[in-house]
PDB file of N, CA, C and O in Angstrom, chain B, residues numbered from 101:
ATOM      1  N   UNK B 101      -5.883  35.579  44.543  1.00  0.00           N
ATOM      2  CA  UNK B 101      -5.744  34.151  44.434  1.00  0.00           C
ATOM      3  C   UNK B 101      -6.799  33.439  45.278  1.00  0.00           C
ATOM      4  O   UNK B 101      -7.534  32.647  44.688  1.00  0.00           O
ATOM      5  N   UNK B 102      -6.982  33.653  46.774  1.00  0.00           N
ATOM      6  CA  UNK B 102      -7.980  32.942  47.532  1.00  0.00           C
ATOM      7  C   UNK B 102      -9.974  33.300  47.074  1.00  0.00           C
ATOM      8  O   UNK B 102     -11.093  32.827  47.272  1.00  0.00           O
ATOM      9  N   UNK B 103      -9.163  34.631  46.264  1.00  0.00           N
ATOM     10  CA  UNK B 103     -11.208  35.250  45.562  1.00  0.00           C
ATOM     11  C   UNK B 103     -11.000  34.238  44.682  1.00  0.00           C
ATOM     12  O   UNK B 103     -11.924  33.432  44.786  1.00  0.00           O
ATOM     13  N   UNK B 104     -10.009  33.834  43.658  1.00  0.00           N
ATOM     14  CA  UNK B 104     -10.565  33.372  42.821  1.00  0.00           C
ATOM     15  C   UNK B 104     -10.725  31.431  42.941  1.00  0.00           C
ATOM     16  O   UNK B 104     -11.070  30.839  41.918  1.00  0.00           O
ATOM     17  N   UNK B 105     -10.514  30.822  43.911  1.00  0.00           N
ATOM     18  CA  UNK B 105     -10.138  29.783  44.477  1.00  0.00           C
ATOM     19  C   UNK B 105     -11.782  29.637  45.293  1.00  0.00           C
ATOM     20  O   UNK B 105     -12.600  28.718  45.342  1.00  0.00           O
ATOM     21  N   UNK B 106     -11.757  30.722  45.736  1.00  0.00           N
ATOM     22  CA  UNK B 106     -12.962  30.464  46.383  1.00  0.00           C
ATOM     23  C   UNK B 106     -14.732  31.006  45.653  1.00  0.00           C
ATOM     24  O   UNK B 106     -15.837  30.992  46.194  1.00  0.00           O
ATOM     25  N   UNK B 107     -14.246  31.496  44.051  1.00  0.00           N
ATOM     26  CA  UNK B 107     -15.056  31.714  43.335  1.00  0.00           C
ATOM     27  C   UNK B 107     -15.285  30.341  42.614  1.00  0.00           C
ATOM     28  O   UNK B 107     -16.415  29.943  42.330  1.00  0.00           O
ATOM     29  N   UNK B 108     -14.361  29.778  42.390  1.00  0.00           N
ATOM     30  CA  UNK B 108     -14.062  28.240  41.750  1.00  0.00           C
ATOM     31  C   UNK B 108     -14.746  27.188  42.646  1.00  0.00           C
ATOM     32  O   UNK B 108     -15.654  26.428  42.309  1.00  0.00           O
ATOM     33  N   UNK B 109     -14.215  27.271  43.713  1.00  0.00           N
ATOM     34  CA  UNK B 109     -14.761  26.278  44.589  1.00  0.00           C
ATOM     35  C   UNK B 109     -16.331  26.152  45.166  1.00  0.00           C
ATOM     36  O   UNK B 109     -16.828  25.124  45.626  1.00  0.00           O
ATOM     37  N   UNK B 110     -16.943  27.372  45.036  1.00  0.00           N
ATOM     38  CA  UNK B 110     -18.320  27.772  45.174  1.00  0.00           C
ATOM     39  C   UNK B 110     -18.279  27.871  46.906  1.00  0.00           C
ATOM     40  O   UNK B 110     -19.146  27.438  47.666  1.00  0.00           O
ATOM     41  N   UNK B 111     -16.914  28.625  47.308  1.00  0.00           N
ATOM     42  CA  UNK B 111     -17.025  28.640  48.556  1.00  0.00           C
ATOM     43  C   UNK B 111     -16.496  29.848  49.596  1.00  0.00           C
ATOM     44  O   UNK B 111     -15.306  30.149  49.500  1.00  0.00           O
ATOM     45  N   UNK B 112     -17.287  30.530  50.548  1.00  0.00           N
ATOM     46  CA  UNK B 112     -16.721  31.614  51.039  1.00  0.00           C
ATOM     47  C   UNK B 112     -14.753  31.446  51.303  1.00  0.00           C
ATOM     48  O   UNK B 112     -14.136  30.451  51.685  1.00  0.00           O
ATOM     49  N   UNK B 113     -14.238  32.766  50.939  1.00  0.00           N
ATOM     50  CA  UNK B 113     -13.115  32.647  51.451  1.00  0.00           C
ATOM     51  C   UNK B 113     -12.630  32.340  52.487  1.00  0.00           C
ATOM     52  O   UNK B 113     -11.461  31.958  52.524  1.00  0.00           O
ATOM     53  N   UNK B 114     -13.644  32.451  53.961  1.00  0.00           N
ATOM     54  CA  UNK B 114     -12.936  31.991  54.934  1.00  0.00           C
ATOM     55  C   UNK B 114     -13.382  30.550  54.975  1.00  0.00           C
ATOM     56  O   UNK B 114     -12.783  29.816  55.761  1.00  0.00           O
ATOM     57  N   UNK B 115     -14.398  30.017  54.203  1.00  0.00           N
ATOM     58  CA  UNK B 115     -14.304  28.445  54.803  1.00  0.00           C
ATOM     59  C   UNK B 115     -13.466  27.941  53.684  1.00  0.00           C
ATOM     60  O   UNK B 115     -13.246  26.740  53.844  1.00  0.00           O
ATOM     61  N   UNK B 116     -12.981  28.370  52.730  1.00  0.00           N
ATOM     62  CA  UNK B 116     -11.725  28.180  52.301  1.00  0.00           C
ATOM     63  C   UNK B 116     -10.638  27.568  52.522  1.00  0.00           C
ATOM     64  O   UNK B 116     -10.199  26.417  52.524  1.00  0.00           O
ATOM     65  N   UNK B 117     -10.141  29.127  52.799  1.00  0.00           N
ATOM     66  CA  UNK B 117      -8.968  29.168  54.236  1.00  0.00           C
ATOM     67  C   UNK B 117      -8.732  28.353  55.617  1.00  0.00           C
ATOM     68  O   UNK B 117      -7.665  28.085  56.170  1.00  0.00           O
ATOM     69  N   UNK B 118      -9.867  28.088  55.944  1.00  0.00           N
ATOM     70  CA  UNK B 118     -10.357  27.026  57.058  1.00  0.00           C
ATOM     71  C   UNK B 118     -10.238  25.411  56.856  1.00  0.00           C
ATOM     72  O   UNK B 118      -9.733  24.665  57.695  1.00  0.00           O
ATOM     73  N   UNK B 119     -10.909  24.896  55.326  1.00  0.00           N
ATOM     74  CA  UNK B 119     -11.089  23.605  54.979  1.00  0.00           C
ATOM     75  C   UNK B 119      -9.493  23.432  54.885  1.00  0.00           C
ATOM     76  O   UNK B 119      -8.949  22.403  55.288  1.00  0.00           O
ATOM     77  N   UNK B 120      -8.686  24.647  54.254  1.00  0.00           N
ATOM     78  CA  UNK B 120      -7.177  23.870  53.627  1.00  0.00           C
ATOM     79  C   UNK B 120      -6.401  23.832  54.933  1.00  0.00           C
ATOM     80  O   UNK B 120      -5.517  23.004  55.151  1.00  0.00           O
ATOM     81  N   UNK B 121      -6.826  24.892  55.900  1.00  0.00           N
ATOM     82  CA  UNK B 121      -5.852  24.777  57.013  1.00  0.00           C
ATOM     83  C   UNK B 121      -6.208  23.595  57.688  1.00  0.00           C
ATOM     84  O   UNK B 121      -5.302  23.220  58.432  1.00  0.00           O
ATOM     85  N   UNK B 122      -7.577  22.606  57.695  1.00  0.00           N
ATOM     86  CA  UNK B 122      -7.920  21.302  58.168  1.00  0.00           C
ATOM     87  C   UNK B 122      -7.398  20.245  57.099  1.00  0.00           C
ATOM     88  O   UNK B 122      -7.161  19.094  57.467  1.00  0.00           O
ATOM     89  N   UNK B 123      -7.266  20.535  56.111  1.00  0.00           N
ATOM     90  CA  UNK B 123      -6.615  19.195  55.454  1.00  0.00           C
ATOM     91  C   UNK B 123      -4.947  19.129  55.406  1.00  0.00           C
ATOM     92  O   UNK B 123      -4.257  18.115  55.300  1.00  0.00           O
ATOM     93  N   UNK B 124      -4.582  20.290  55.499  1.00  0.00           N
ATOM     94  CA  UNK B 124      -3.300  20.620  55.496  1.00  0.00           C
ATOM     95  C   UNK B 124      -2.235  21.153  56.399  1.00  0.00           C
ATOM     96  O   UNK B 124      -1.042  21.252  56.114  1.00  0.00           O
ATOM     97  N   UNK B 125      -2.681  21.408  57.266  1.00  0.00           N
ATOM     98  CA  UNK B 125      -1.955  22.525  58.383  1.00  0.00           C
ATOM     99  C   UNK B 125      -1.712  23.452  58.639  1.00  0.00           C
ATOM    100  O   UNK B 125      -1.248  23.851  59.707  1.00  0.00           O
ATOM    101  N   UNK B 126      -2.037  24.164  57.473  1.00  0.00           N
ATOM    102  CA  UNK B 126      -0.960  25.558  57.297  1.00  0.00           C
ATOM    103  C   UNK B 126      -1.995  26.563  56.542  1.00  0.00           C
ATOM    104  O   UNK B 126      -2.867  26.096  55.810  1.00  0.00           O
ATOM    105  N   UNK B 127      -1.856  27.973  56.755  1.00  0.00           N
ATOM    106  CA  UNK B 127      -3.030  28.524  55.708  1.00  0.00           C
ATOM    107  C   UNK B 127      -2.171  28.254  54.497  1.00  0.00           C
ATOM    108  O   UNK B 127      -1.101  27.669  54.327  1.00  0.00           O
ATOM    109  N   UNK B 128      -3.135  28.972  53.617  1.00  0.00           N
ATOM    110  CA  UNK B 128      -2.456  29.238  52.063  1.00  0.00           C
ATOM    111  C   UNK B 128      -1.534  29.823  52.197  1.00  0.00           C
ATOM    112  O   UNK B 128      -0.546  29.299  51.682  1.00  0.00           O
ATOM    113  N   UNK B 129      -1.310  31.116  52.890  1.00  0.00           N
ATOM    114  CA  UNK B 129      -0.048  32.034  52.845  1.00  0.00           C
ATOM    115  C   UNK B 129       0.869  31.129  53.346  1.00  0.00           C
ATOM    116  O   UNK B 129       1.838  30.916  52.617  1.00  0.00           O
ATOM    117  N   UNK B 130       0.805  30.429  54.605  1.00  0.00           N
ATOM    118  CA  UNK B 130       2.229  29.730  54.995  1.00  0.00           C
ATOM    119  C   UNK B 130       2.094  28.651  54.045  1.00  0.00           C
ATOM    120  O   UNK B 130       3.249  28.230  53.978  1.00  0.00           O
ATOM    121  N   UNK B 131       1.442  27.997  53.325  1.00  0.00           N
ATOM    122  CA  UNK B 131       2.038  26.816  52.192  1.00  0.00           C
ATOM    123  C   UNK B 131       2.480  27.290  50.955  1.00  0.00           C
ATOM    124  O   UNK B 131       3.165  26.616  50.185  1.00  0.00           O
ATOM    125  N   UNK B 132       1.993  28.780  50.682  1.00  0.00           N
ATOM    126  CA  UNK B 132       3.117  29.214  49.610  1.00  0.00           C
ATOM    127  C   UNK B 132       4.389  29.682  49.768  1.00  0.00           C
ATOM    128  O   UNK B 132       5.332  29.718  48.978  1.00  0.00           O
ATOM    129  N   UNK B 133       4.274  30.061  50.980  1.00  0.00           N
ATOM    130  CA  UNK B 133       6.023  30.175  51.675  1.00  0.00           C
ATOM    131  C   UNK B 133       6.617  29.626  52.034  1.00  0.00           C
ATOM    132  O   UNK B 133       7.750  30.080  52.196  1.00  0.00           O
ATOM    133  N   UNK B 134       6.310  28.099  52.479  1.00  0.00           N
ATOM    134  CA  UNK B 134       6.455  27.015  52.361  1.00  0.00           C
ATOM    135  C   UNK B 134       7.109  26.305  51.124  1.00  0.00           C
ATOM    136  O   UNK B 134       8.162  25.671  51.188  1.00  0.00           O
ATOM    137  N   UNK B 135       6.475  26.460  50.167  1.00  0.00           N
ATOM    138  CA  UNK B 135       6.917  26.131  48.681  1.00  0.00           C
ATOM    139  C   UNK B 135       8.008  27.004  48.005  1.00  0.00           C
ATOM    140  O   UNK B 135       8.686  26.632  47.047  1.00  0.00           O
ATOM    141  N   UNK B 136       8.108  28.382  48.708  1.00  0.00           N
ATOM    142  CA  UNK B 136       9.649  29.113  48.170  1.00  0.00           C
ATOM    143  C   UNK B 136      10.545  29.171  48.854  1.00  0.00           C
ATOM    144  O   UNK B 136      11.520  29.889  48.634  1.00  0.00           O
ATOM    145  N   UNK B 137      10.404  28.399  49.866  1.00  0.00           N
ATOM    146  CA  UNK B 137      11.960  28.192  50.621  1.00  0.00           C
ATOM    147  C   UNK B 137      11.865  26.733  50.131  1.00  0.00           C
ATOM    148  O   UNK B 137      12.970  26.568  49.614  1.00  0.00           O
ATOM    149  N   UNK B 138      11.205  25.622  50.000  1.00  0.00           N
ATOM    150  CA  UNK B 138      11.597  24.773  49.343  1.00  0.00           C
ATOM    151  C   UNK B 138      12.550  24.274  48.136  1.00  0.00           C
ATOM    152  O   UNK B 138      13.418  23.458  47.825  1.00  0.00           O
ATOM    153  N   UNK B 139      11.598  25.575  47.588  1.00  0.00           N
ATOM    154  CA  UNK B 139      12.490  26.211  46.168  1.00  0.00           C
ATOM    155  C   UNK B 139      14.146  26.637  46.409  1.00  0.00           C
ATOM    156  O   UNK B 139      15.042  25.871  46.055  1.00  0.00           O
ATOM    157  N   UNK B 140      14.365  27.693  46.927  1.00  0.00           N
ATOM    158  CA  UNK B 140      15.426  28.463  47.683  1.00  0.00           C
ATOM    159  C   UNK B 140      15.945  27.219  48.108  1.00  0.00           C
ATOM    160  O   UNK B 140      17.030  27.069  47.546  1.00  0.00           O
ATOM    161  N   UNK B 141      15.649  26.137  48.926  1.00  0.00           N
ATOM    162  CA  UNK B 141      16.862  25.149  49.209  1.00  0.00           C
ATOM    163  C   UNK B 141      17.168  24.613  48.214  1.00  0.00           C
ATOM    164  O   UNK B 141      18.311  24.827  47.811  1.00  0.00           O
ATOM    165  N   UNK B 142      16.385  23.816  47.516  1.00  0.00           N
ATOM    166  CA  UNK B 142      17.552  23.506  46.038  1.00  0.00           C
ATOM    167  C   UNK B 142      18.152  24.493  44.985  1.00  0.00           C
ATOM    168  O   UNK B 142      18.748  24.198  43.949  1.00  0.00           O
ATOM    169  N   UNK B 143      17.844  25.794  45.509  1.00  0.00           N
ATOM    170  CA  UNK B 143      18.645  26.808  44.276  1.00  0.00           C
ATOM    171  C   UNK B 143      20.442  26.847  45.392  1.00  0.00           C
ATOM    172  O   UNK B 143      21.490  26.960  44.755  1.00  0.00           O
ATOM    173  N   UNK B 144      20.480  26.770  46.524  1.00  0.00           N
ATOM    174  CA  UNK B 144      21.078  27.127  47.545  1.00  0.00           C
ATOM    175  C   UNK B 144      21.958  26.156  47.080  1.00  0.00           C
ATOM    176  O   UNK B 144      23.111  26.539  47.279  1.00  0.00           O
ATOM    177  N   UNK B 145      21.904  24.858  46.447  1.00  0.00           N
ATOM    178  CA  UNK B 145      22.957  23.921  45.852  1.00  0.00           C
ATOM    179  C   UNK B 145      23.789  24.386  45.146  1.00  0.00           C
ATOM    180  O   UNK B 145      24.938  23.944  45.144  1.00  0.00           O
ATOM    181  N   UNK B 146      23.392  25.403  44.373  1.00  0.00           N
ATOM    182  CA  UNK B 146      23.899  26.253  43.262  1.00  0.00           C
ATOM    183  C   UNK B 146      24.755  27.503  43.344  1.00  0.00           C
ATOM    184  O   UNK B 146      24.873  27.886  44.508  1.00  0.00           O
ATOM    185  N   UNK B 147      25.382  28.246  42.456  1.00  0.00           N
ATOM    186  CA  UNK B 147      25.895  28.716  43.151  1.00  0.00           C
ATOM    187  C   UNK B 147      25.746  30.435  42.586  1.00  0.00           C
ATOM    188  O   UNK B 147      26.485  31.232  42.008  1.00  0.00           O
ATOM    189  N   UNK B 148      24.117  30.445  43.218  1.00  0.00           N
ATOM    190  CA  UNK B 148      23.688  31.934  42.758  1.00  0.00           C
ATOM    191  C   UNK B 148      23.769  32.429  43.998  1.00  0.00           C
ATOM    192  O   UNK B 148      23.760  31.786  45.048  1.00  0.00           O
ATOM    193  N   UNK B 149      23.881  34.055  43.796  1.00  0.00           N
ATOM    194  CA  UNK B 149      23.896  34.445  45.232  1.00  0.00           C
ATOM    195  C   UNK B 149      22.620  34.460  45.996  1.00  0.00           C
ATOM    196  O   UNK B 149      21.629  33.945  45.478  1.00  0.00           O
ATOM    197  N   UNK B 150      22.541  35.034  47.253  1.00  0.00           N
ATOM    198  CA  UNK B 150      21.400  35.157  47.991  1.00  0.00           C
ATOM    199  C   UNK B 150      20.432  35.995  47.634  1.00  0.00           C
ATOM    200  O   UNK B 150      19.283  35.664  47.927  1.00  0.00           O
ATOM    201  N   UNK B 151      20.608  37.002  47.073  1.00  0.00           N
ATOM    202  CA  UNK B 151      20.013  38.165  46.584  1.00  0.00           C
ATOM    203  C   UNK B 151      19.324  37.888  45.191  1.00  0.00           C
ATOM    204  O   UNK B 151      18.287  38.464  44.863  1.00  0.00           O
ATOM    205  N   UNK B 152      20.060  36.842  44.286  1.00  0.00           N
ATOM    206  CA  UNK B 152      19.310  36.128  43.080  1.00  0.00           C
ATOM    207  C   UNK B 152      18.041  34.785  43.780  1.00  0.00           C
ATOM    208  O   UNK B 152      16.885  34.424  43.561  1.00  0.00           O
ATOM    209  N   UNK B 153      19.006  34.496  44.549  1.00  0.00           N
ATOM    210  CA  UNK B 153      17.884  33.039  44.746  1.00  0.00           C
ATOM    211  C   UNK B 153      16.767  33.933  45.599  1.00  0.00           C
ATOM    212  O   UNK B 153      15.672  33.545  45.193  1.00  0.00           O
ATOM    213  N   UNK B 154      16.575  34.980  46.625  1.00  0.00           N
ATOM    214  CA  UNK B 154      15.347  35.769  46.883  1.00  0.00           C
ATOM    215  C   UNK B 154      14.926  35.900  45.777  1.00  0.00           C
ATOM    216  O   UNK B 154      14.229  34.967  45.379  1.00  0.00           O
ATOM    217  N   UNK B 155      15.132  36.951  44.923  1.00  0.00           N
ATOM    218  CA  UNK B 155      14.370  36.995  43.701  1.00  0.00           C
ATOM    219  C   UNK B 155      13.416  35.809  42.816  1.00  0.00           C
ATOM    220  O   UNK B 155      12.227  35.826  42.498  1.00  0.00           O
ATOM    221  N   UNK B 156      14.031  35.233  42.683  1.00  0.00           N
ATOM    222  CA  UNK B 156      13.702  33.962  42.167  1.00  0.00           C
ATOM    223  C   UNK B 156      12.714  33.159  42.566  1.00  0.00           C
ATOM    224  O   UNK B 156      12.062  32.406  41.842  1.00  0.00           O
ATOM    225  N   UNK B 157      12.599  33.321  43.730  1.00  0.00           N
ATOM    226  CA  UNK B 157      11.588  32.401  44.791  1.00  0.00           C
ATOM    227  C   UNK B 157      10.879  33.146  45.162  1.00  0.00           C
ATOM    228  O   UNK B 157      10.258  32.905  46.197  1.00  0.00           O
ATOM    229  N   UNK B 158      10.682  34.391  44.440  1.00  0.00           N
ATOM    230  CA  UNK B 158       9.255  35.201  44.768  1.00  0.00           C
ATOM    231  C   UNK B 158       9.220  35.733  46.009  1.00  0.00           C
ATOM    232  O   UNK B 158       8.143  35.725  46.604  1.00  0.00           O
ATOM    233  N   UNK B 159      10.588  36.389  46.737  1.00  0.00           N
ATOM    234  CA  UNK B 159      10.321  36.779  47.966  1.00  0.00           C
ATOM    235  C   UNK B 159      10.279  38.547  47.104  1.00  0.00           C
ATOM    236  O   UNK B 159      10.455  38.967  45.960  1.00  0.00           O
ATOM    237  N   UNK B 160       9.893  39.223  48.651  1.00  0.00           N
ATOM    238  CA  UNK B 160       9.831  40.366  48.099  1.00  0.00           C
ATOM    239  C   UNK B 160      11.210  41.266  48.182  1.00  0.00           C
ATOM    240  O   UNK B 160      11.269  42.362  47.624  1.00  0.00           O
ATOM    241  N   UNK B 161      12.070  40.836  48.761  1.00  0.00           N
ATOM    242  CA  UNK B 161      13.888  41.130  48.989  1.00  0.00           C
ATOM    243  C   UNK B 161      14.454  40.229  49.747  1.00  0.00           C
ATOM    244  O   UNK B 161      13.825  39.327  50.300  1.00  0.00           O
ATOM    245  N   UNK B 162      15.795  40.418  49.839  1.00  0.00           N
ATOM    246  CA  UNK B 162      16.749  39.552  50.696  1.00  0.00           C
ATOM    247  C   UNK B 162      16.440  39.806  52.082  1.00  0.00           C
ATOM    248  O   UNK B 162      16.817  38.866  52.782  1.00  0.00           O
ATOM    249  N   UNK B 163      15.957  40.622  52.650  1.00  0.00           N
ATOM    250  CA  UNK B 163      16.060  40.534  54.062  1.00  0.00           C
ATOM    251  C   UNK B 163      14.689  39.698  54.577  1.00  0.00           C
ATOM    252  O   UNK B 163      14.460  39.081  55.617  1.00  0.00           O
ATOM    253  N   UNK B 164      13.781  39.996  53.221  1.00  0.00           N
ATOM    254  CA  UNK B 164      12.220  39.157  53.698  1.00  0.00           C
ATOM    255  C   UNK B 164      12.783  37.898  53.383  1.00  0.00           C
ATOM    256  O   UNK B 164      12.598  37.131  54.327  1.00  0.00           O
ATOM    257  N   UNK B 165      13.467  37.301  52.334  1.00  0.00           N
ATOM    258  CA  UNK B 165      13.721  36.079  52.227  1.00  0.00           C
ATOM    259  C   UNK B 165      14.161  35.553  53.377  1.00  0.00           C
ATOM    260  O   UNK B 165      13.545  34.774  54.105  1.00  0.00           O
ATOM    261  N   UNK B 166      15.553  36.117  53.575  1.00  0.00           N
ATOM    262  CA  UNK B 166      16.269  35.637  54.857  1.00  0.00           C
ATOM    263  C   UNK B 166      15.290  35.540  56.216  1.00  0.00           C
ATOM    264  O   UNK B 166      15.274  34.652  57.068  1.00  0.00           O
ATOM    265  N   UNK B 167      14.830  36.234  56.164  1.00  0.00           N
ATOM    266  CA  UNK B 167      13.338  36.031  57.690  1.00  0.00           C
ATOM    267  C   UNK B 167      12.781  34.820  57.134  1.00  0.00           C
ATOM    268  O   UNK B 167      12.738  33.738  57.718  1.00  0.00           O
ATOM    269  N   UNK B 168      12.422  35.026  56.150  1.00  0.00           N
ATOM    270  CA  UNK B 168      11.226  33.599  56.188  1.00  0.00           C
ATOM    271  C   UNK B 168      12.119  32.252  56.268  1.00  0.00           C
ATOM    272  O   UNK B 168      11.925  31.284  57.003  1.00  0.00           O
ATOM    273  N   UNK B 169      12.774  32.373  55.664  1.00  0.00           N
ATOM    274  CA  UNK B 169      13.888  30.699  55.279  1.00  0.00           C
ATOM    275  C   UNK B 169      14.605  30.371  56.720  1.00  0.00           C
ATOM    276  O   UNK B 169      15.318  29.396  56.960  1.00  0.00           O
ATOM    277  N   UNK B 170      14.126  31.745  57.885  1.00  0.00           N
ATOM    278  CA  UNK B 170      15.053  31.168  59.067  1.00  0.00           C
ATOM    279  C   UNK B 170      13.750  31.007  59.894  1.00  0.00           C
ATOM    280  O   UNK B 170      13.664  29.992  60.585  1.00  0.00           O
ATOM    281  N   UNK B 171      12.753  31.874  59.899  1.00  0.00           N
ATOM    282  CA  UNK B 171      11.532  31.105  60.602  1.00  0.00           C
ATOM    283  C   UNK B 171      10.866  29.195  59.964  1.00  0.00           C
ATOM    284  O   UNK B 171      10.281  28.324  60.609  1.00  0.00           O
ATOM    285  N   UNK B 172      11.259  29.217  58.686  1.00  0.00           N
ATOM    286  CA  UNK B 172      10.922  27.446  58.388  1.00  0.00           C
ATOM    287  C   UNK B 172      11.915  26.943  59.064  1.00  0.00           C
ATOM    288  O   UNK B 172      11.751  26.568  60.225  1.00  0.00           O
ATOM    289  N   UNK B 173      13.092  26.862  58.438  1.00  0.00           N
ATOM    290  CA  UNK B 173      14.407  26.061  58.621  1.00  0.00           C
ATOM    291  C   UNK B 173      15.134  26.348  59.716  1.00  0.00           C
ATOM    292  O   UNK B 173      16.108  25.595  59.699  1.00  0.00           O
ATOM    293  N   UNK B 174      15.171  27.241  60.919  1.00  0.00           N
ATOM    294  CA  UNK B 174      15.890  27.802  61.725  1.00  0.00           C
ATOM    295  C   UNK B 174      17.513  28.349  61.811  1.00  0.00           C
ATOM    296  O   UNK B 174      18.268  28.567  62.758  1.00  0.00           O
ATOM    297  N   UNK B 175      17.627  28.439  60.566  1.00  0.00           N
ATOM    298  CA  UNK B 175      18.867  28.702  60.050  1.00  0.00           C
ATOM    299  C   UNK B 175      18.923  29.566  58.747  1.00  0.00           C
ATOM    300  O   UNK B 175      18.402  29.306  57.663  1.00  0.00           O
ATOM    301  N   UNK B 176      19.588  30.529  59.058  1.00  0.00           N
ATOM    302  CA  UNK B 176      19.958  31.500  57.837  1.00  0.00           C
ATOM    303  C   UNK B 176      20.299  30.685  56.424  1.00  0.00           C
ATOM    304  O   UNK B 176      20.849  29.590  56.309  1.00  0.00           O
ATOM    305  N   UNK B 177      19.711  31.723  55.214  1.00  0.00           N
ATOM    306  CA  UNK B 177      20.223  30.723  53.953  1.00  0.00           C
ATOM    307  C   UNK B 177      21.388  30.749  53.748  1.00  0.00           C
ATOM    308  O   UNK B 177      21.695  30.040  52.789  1.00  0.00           O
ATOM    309  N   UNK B 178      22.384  31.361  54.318  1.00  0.00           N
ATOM    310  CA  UNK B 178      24.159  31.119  54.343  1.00  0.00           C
ATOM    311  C   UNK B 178      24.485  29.985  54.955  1.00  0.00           C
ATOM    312  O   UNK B 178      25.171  29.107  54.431  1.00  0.00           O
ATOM    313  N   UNK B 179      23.905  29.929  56.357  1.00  0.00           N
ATOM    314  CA  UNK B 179      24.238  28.859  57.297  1.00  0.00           C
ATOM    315  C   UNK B 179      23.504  27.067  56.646  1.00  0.00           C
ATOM    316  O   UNK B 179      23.945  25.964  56.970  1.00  0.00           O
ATOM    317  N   UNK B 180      22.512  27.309  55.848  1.00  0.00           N
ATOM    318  CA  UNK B 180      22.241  26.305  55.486  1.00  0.00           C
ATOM    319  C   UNK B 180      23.054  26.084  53.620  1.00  0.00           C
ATOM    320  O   UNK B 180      23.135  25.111  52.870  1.00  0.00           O
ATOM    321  N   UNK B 181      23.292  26.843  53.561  1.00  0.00           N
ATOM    322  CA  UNK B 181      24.301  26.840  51.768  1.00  0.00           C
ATOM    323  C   UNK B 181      25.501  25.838  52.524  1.00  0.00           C
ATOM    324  O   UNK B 181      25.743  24.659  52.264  1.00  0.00           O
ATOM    325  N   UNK B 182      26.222  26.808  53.644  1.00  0.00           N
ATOM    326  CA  UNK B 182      27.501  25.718  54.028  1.00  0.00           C
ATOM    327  C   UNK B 182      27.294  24.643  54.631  1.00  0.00           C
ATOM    328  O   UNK B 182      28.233  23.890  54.889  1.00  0.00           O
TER     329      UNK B 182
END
């Protein structure tokens, strides 16, 4: 994704990675993980389990989900469902 972003852009990958982390804050990797716990909180309205809404949001299992959704949000995706 960042080869081909930075084949597009006519620009090395790390000044890439660099320009978005200056316009944005975050590298690419944390703004796409960013965007699936986003996801994961409005599936969390619903009433799929934890193990579907990982899936779903492109984590790679429930226990990676659950790490990431408690390093954004500081709270487990159970603790934030109730």
């Amino acid at each position: 994704m960042i080869s081909d972003l930075s084949r597009i852009s006519n620009m090395s990958k790390y000044s890439l990675i660099r320009q978005f982390e200056n316009s944005l804050g975050l590298s690419p990797h944390q703004y796409i993980i960013n965007l699936r716990v986003n996801y994961a909180k409005n599936l969390l309205k619903g009433n799929k389990s934890i193990s579907e809404i990982a899936v779903e949001s492109a984590f790679y299992d429930q226990s990676h989900f659950i790490k990431c959704f408690k390093e954004y949000t500081g709270v487990t995706p159970k603790k934030y469902k109730n």
